[in-house]
Amino acid sequence: MVTMDDISNAIISLVRIGAAARFIYCMVRLSAAEEEAAQYKKRAKNTVVFYIIAESIWQIKDLVLYYYA
């Protein structure tokens, strides 16, 4: 039977894989397209910011569950 922890771990894994894939894609496109370099730099930066915020949310969730559960 699938529990909430399994679903949570699956979502965390998907976020990590997706952010890594997006960052790698932006870096490859950054090296290939010099005209659009600023655009891909911004996208890569936004991907890193998204990843940091997503990881922070999971850590806050774990802390709240630890203290109140």
mmCIF file of N, CA, C and O in Angstrom:
data_model
loop_
_atom_site.group_PDB
_atom_site.id
_atom_site.type_symbol
_atom_site.label_atom_id
_atom_site.label_comp_id
_atom_site.label_asym_id
_atom_site.label_seq_id
_atom_site.Cartn_x
_atom_site.Cartn_y
_atom_site.Cartn_z
ATOM 1 N N MET A 1 0.836 -1.179 0.000
ATOM 2 C CA MET A 1 0.000 0.000 0.000
ATOM 3 C C MET A 1 0.886 1.249 0.000
ATOM 4 O O MET A 1 1.904 1.298 0.670
ATOM 5 N N VAL A 2 0.481 2.226 -0.753
ATOM 6 C CA VAL A 2 1.244 3.457 -0.886
ATOM 7 C C VAL A 2 0.880 4.393 0.260
ATOM 8 O O VAL A 2 -0.293 4.655 0.521
ATOM 9 N N THR A 3 1.899 4.893 0.931
ATOM 10 C CA THR A 3 1.661 5.824 2.038
ATOM 11 C C THR A 3 1.993 7.242 1.598
ATOM 12 O O THR A 3 2.551 7.469 0.516
ATOM 13 N N MET A 4 1.694 8.180 2.464
ATOM 14 C CA MET A 4 1.986 9.585 2.168
ATOM 15 C C MET A 4 3.491 9.817 2.083
ATOM 16 O O MET A 4 3.946 10.649 1.296
ATOM 17 N N ASP A 5 4.261 9.089 2.878
ATOM 18 C CA ASP A 5 5.717 9.235 2.818
ATOM 19 C C ASP A 5 6.251 8.786 1.464
ATOM 20 O O ASP A 5 7.181 9.407 0.919
ATOM 21 N N ASP A 6 5.696 7.722 0.909
ATOM 22 C CA ASP A 6 6.122 7.256 -0.412
ATOM 23 C C ASP A 6 5.809 8.293 -1.483
ATOM 24 O O ASP A 6 6.627 8.559 -2.365
ATOM 25 N N ILE A 7 4.630 8.865 -1.410
ATOM 26 C CA ILE A 7 4.232 9.893 -2.378
ATOM 27 C C ILE A 7 5.122 11.123 -2.223
ATOM 28 O O ILE A 7 5.583 11.701 -3.208
ATOM 29 N N SER A 8 5.394 11.515 -0.990
ATOM 30 C CA SER A 8 6.248 12.664 -0.723
ATOM 31 C C SER A 8 7.658 12.432 -1.264
ATOM 32 O O SER A 8 8.241 13.315 -1.898
ATOM 33 N N ASN A 9 8.205 11.257 -1.032
ATOM 34 C CA ASN A 9 9.540 10.944 -1.539
ATOM 35 C C ASN A 9 9.570 10.919 -3.063
ATOM 36 O O ASN A 9 10.560 11.328 -3.676
ATOM 37 N N ALA A 10 8.505 10.451 -3.686
ATOM 38 C CA ALA A 10 8.438 10.440 -5.147
ATOM 39 C C ALA A 10 8.415 11.867 -5.700
ATOM 40 O O ALA A 10 9.104 12.167 -6.683
ATOM 41 N N ILE A 11 7.657 12.734 -5.065
ATOM 42 C CA ILE A 11 7.588 14.129 -5.514
ATOM 43 C C ILE A 11 8.929 14.822 -5.332
ATOM 44 O O ILE A 11 9.384 15.558 -6.216
ATOM 45 N N ILE A 12 9.587 14.576 -4.197
ATOM 46 C CA ILE A 12 10.910 15.163 -3.966
ATOM 47 C C ILE A 12 11.890 14.698 -5.036
ATOM 48 O O ILE A 12 12.660 15.495 -5.579
ATOM 49 N N SER A 13 11.850 13.416 -5.361
ATOM 50 C CA SER A 13 12.744 12.883 -6.394
ATOM 51 C C SER A 13 12.467 13.521 -7.750
ATOM 52 O O SER A 13 13.397 13.870 -8.485
ATOM 53 N N LEU A 14 11.194 13.666 -8.089
ATOM 54 C CA LEU A 14 10.839 14.294 -9.364
ATOM 55 C C LEU A 14 11.303 15.739 -9.435
ATOM 56 O O LEU A 14 11.777 16.202 -10.482
ATOM 57 N N VAL A 15 11.171 16.473 -8.335
ATOM 58 C CA VAL A 15 11.614 17.872 -8.308
ATOM 59 C C VAL A 15 13.124 17.940 -8.492
ATOM 60 O O VAL A 15 13.626 18.755 -9.270
ATOM 61 N N ARG A 16 13.856 17.071 -7.798
ATOM 62 C CA ARG A 16 15.318 17.077 -7.912
ATOM 63 C C ARG A 16 15.768 16.727 -9.330
ATOM 64 O O ARG A 16 16.637 17.396 -9.907
ATOM 65 N N ILE A 17 15.188 15.678 -9.897
ATOM 66 C CA ILE A 17 15.559 15.258 -11.256
ATOM 67 C C ILE A 17 15.175 16.333 -12.272
ATOM 68 O O ILE A 17 15.956 16.642 -13.178
ATOM 69 N N GLY A 18 13.993 16.896 -12.124
ATOM 70 C CA GLY A 18 13.538 17.935 -13.049
ATOM 71 C C GLY A 18 14.395 19.181 -12.991
ATOM 72 O O GLY A 18 14.737 19.763 -14.029
ATOM 73 N N ALA A 19 14.759 19.607 -11.781
ATOM 74 C CA ALA A 19 15.599 20.802 -11.647
ATOM 75 C C ALA A 19 16.986 20.553 -12.229
ATOM 76 O O ALA A 19 17.544 21.429 -12.910
ATOM 77 N N ALA A 20 17.541 19.376 -11.972
ATOM 78 C CA ALA A 20 18.863 19.059 -12.523
ATOM 79 C C ALA A 20 18.819 19.004 -14.050
ATOM 80 O O ALA A 20 19.710 19.544 -14.725
ATOM 81 N N ALA A 21 17.778 18.388 -14.600
ATOM 82 C CA ALA A 21 17.647 18.297 -16.056
ATOM 83 C C ALA A 21 17.473 19.685 -16.678
ATOM 84 O O ALA A 21 18.079 19.993 -17.711
ATOM 85 N N ARG A 22 16.683 20.529 -16.052
ATOM 86 C CA ARG A 22 16.463 21.883 -16.560
ATOM 87 C C ARG A 22 17.754 22.698 -16.517
ATOM 88 O O ARG A 22 18.077 23.434 -17.460
ATOM 89 N N PHE A 23 18.500 22.564 -15.425
ATOM 90 C CA PHE A 23 19.764 23.294 -15.303
ATOM 91 C C PHE A 23 20.755 22.839 -16.367
ATOM 92 O O PHE A 23 21.398 23.666 -17.019
ATOM 93 N N ILE A 24 20.859 21.541 -16.565
ATOM 94 C CA ILE A 24 21.773 21.010 -17.591
ATOM 95 C C ILE A 24 21.339 21.481 -18.973
ATOM 96 O O ILE A 24 22.170 21.884 -19.798
ATOM 97 N N TYR A 25 20.036 21.447 -19.248
ATOM 98 C CA TYR A 25 19.524 21.922 -20.535
ATOM 99 C C TYR A 25 19.887 23.390 -20.755
ATOM 100 O O TYR A 25 20.342 23.768 -21.847
ATOM 101 N N CYS A 26 19.701 24.216 -19.732
ATOM 102 C CA CYS A 26 20.022 25.641 -19.864
ATOM 103 C C CYS A 26 21.517 25.860 -20.100
ATOM 104 O O CYS A 26 21.902 26.723 -20.885
ATOM 105 N N MET A 27 22.353 25.077 -19.431
ATOM 106 C CA MET A 27 23.798 25.213 -19.623
ATOM 107 C C MET A 27 24.216 24.786 -21.025
ATOM 108 O O MET A 27 25.072 25.428 -21.641
ATOM 109 N N VAL A 28 23.609 23.735 -21.551
ATOM 110 C CA VAL A 28 23.922 23.293 -22.917
ATOM 111 C C VAL A 28 23.476 24.345 -23.919
ATOM 112 O O VAL A 28 24.221 24.697 -24.844
ATOM 113 N N ARG A 29 22.274 24.861 -23.740
ATOM 114 C CA ARG A 29 21.778 25.892 -24.656
ATOM 115 C C ARG A 29 22.577 27.185 -24.520
ATOM 116 O O ARG A 29 22.764 27.903 -25.505
ATOM 117 N N LEU A 30 23.069 27.466 -23.309
ATOM 118 C CA LEU A 30 23.876 28.664 -23.091
ATOM 119 C C LEU A 30 25.167 28.594 -23.886
ATOM 120 O O LEU A 30 25.593 29.589 -24.462
ATOM 121 N N SER A 31 25.762 27.431 -23.930
ATOM 122 C CA SER A 31 27.008 27.294 -24.683
ATOM 123 C C SER A 31 26.770 27.266 -26.194
ATOM 124 O O SER A 31 27.669 27.598 -26.962
ATOM 125 N N ALA A 32 25.579 26.884 -26.622
ATOM 126 C CA ALA A 32 25.297 26.769 -28.049
ATOM 127 C C ALA A 32 24.785 28.066 -28.664
ATOM 128 O O ALA A 32 25.099 28.368 -29.815
ATOM 129 N N ALA A 33 23.992 28.819 -27.938
ATOM 130 C CA ALA A 33 23.359 30.009 -28.514
ATOM 131 C C ALA A 33 23.912 31.268 -27.846
ATOM 132 O O ALA A 33 23.534 31.607 -26.733
ATOM 133 N N GLU A 34 24.805 31.953 -28.533
ATOM 134 C CA GLU A 34 25.409 33.154 -27.965
ATOM 135 C C GLU A 34 24.441 34.341 -27.967
ATOM 136 O O GLU A 34 24.534 35.207 -27.101
ATOM 137 N N GLU A 35 23.510 34.367 -28.921
ATOM 138 C CA GLU A 35 22.560 35.486 -28.990
ATOM 139 C C GLU A 35 21.597 35.478 -27.808
ATOM 140 O O GLU A 35 21.157 36.522 -27.356
ATOM 141 N N GLU A 36 21.258 34.297 -27.349
ATOM 142 C CA GLU A 36 20.279 34.163 -26.279
ATOM 143 C C GLU A 36 20.933 33.822 -24.941
ATOM 144 O O GLU A 36 20.303 33.242 -24.067
ATOM 145 N N ALA A 37 22.196 34.187 -24.768
ATOM 146 C CA ALA A 37 22.948 33.825 -23.561
ATOM 147 C C ALA A 37 22.321 34.412 -22.307
ATOM 148 O O ALA A 37 22.188 33.721 -21.291
ATOM 149 N N ALA A 38 21.914 35.666 -22.356
ATOM 150 C CA ALA A 38 21.331 36.307 -21.170
ATOM 151 C C ALA A 38 20.036 35.616 -20.755
ATOM 152 O O ALA A 38 19.775 35.432 -19.556
ATOM 153 N N GLN A 39 19.259 35.224 -21.730
ATOM 154 C CA GLN A 39 17.987 34.547 -21.447
ATOM 155 C C GLN A 39 18.220 33.205 -20.750
ATOM 156 O O GLN A 39 17.552 32.894 -19.769
ATOM 157 N N TYR A 40 19.183 32.429 -21.223
ATOM 158 C CA TYR A 40 19.439 31.121 -20.619
ATOM 159 C C TYR A 40 20.150 31.235 -19.277
ATOM 160 O O TYR A 40 19.972 30.388 -18.409
ATOM 161 N N LYS A 41 20.947 32.285 -19.083
ATOM 162 C CA LYS A 41 21.538 32.527 -17.768
ATOM 163 C C LYS A 41 20.444 32.788 -16.743
ATOM 164 O O LYS A 41 20.481 32.281 -15.624
ATOM 165 N N LYS A 42 19.476 33.602 -17.126
ATOM 166 C CA LYS A 42 18.371 33.923 -16.218
ATOM 167 C C LYS A 42 17.544 32.677 -15.925
ATOM 168 O O LYS A 42 17.141 32.446 -14.783
ATOM 169 N N ARG A 43 17.293 31.861 -16.939
ATOM 170 C CA ARG A 43 16.534 30.631 -16.728
ATOM 171 C C ARG A 43 17.280 29.673 -15.805
ATOM 172 O O ARG A 43 16.675 29.025 -14.956
ATOM 173 N N ALA A 44 18.594 29.570 -15.968
ATOM 174 C CA ALA A 44 19.389 28.699 -15.104
ATOM 175 C C ALA A 44 19.365 29.213 -13.667
ATOM 176 O O ALA A 44 19.224 28.431 -12.716
ATOM 177 N N LYS A 45 19.474 30.518 -13.508
ATOM 178 C CA LYS A 45 19.420 31.111 -12.169
ATOM 179 C C LYS A 45 18.060 30.863 -11.527
ATOM 180 O O LYS A 45 17.975 30.499 -10.341
ATOM 181 N N ASN A 46 16.998 31.035 -12.287
ATOM 182 C CA ASN A 46 15.654 30.793 -11.762
ATOM 183 C C ASN A 46 15.457 29.320 -11.386
ATOM 184 O O ASN A 46 14.755 29.016 -10.420
ATOM 185 N N THR A 47 16.075 28.418 -12.123
ATOM 186 C CA THR A 47 15.997 26.998 -11.800
ATOM 187 C C THR A 47 16.667 26.712 -10.465
ATOM 188 O O THR A 47 16.135 25.964 -9.636
ATOM 189 N N VAL A 48 17.821 27.328 -10.232
ATOM 190 C CA VAL A 48 18.517 27.146 -8.956
ATOM 191 C C VAL A 48 17.697 27.725 -7.809
ATOM 192 O O VAL A 48 17.576 27.096 -6.747
ATOM 193 N N VAL A 49 17.108 28.884 -8.005
ATOM 194 C CA VAL A 49 16.266 29.494 -6.970
ATOM 195 C C VAL A 49 15.058 28.603 -6.675
ATOM 196 O O VAL A 49 14.706 28.375 -5.511
ATOM 197 N N PHE A 50 14.434 28.068 -7.712
ATOM 198 C CA PHE A 50 13.309 27.163 -7.532
ATOM 199 C C PHE A 50 13.721 25.944 -6.716
ATOM 200 O O PHE A 50 13.007 25.521 -5.807
ATOM 201 N N TYR A 51 14.880 25.367 -7.039
ATOM 202 C CA TYR A 51 15.351 24.177 -6.327
ATOM 203 C C TYR A 51 15.590 24.483 -4.854
ATOM 204 O O TYR A 51 15.210 23.699 -3.982
ATOM 205 N N ILE A 52 16.192 25.618 -4.559
ATOM 206 C CA ILE A 52 16.450 25.998 -3.165
ATOM 207 C C ILE A 52 15.137 26.180 -2.409
ATOM 208 O O ILE A 52 14.988 25.709 -1.283
ATOM 209 N N ILE A 53 14.171 26.833 -3.029
ATOM 210 C CA ILE A 53 12.874 27.044 -2.370
ATOM 211 C C ILE A 53 12.157 25.716 -2.168
ATOM 212 O O ILE A 53 11.584 25.461 -1.105
ATOM 213 N N ALA A 54 12.193 24.838 -3.165
ATOM 214 C CA ALA A 54 11.523 23.539 -3.052
ATOM 215 C C ALA A 54 12.135 22.703 -1.942
ATOM 216 O O ALA A 54 11.420 22.080 -1.144
ATOM 217 N N GLU A 55 13.464 22.681 -1.850
ATOM 218 C CA GLU A 55 14.119 21.920 -0.784
ATOM 219 C C GLU A 55 13.806 22.525 0.579
ATOM 220 O O GLU A 55 13.628 21.802 1.560
ATOM 221 N N SER A 56 13.730 23.845 0.651
ATOM 222 C CA SER A 56 13.404 24.509 1.922
ATOM 223 C C SER A 56 12.002 24.142 2.387
ATOM 224 O O SER A 56 11.776 23.933 3.579
ATOM 225 N N ILE A 57 11.073 24.069 1.463
ATOM 226 C CA ILE A 57 9.698 23.705 1.816
ATOM 227 C C ILE A 57 9.662 22.304 2.406
ATOM 228 O O ILE A 57 9.000 22.063 3.421
ATOM 229 N N TRP A 58 10.386 21.362 1.797
ATOM 230 C CA TRP A 58 10.375 19.994 2.328
ATOM 231 C C TRP A 58 11.027 19.932 3.702
ATOM 232 O O TRP A 58 10.576 19.188 4.581
ATOM 233 N N GLN A 59 12.074 20.725 3.918
ATOM 234 C CA GLN A 59 12.729 20.722 5.223
ATOM 235 C C GLN A 59 11.825 21.328 6.288
ATOM 236 O O GLN A 59 11.759 20.826 7.419
ATOM 237 N N ILE A 60 11.116 22.385 5.951
ATOM 238 C CA ILE A 60 10.177 22.995 6.893
ATOM 239 C C ILE A 60 9.051 22.024 7.211
ATOM 240 O O ILE A 60 8.633 21.895 8.371
ATOM 241 N N LYS A 61 8.555 21.315 6.207
ATOM 242 C CA LYS A 61 7.515 20.307 6.434
ATOM 243 C C LYS A 61 8.004 19.240 7.397
ATOM 244 O O LYS A 61 7.292 18.855 8.331
ATOM 245 N N ASP A 62 9.221 18.759 7.197
ATOM 246 C CA ASP A 62 9.779 17.740 8.083
ATOM 247 C C ASP A 62 9.934 18.253 9.508
ATOM 248 O O ASP A 62 9.655 17.530 10.472
ATOM 249 N N LEU A 63 10.355 19.508 9.660
ATOM 250 C CA LEU A 63 10.487 20.078 10.995
ATOM 251 C C LEU A 63 9.146 20.202 11.696
ATOM 252 O O LEU A 63 9.017 19.871 12.883
ATOM 253 N N VAL A 64 8.149 20.658 10.966
ATOM 254 C CA VAL A 64 6.812 20.800 11.561
ATOM 255 C C VAL A 64 6.261 19.444 11.973
ATOM 256 O O VAL A 64 5.726 19.279 13.080
ATOM 257 N N LEU A 65 6.408 18.446 11.114
ATOM 258 C CA LEU A 65 5.927 17.106 11.465
ATOM 259 C C LEU A 65 6.702 16.517 12.627
ATOM 260 O O LEU A 65 6.142 15.788 13.450
ATOM 261 N N TYR A 66 7.995 16.823 12.733
ATOM 262 C CA TYR A 66 8.807 16.313 13.837
ATOM 263 C C TYR A 66 8.353 16.916 15.167
ATOM 264 O O TYR A 66 8.219 16.214 16.160
ATOM 265 N N TYR A 67 8.091 18.215 15.189
ATOM 266 C CA TYR A 67 7.734 18.877 16.433
ATOM 267 C C TYR A 67 6.295 18.604 16.860
ATOM 268 O O TYR A 67 6.003 18.516 18.047
ATOM 269 N N TYR A 68 5.371 18.495 15.915
ATOM 270 C CA TYR A 68 3.959 18.359 16.264
ATOM 271 C C TYR A 68 3.408 16.949 16.117
ATOM 272 O O TYR A 68 2.251 16.713 16.408
ATOM 273 N N ALA A 69 4.216 16.019 15.665
ATOM 274 C CA ALA A 69 3.708 14.646 15.507
ATOM 275 C C ALA A 69 4.151 13.749 16.624
ATOM 276 O O ALA A 69 4.869 13.978 17.478
#
